[in-house]
Amino acid sequence: METMGSSFDERDDERLLRATAAGDPRAFSSFYRRHLAAVLGFLLRRTGDERTTAELAAETFAVALLSCQRGLTGGETPRSWLLLIAERELRESRRRGRVRSAGRRQLEMDRIVLDVDDVRRVRALALLDPGAAILHVVDELAGEQREAVLARVVEERDWDDIARELRVPEATVRRHVRVGLAHLRTRLSAEPA
């Protein structure tokens, strides 16, 4: 399993995706290393299974690589775009009862086979996600409240965009975020340092 390397590419994520679309393979490699921990953490918190997480992460990055030619839509950040792909792959895998492999097949990637060390590495990389420390508390929030907080705070999306997605008035989204953040402050201040 690929791990995060120490080489650092100073280009921002949007430039990396544009360079990837223009044919620079090193650009996507940098994008991958930069976001691998976040994607693994996001998926592992939802699946609880390292092998499924690794397979979903591989498919997420394969789909992202195939999709970066189209560019980002609707003002989303590259990270939120990537996490939306991960969430869509997770939802689809739950619906089908297995992880899709269409993106990996199109890129002619080998099937992932993990040994015990790889499983440990997935968990370790997932814990490197800087947001992992508080996201276990975010997962305690009620459904729409959690979605609103993640969309507004983590993905930095606009209020009206979140309201459209959740199919609720903007005032409701603002209330969900306000109440959710208050809950997070209370829970995090109560946790031992």
Phi, psi and omega in degrees: 000136178295140176242171181285128180272174182266350180290142185240128177254122185284349180295144177286169186301319181297319178294321178298318180292321177295319179295322177298314180298331179275359175106011180270102183293332179293332180295315180290327176300318177294316178300316179300308181298324181294326188247000182302312182299319180296317180293316178298316179297315179303312184285320181295323177297332183267332182259326184071008184230120185295321182293315177297320179300314180297317180295316178295321179296318178299316179293322178301311181290327176296314179296320179298316179299317179290333185267345188293343176299326181285339182080175180281152178240153169060029173073014179284157175278156178303322179294316180294324176301314180295317179291330174294321176297315180300316180295320179296318178295320178297312179301316181294321180293324177292320180295318184273342183082010177199160180280133177292158178224016184301315180296316180294321178296317181298325178272001180058042177275146176288155176293144180279128174235118184256137170263182184300319179295322178297319180298316177298320181295322177301312180297317181297317179295321179299325180286345178285346179299120183301334180275353184297330183298326182253345186292338175295330177283323178300322180297342178284340183293153176297156186319291183293328178296314179298313181299319180294316180296313180298315182296318184280313188272313183280312183272349178057041181273160179287151180304313184293326177296317179294317180300317178298314182296317181278350181058048176223162177296154180302323179299325178292319178299314179300319179295315178304315181293314181300311181292319179298316179294324177298317178298316180299316179301315181297312182295317183289327179287338179274343182282145179295146182285000000 
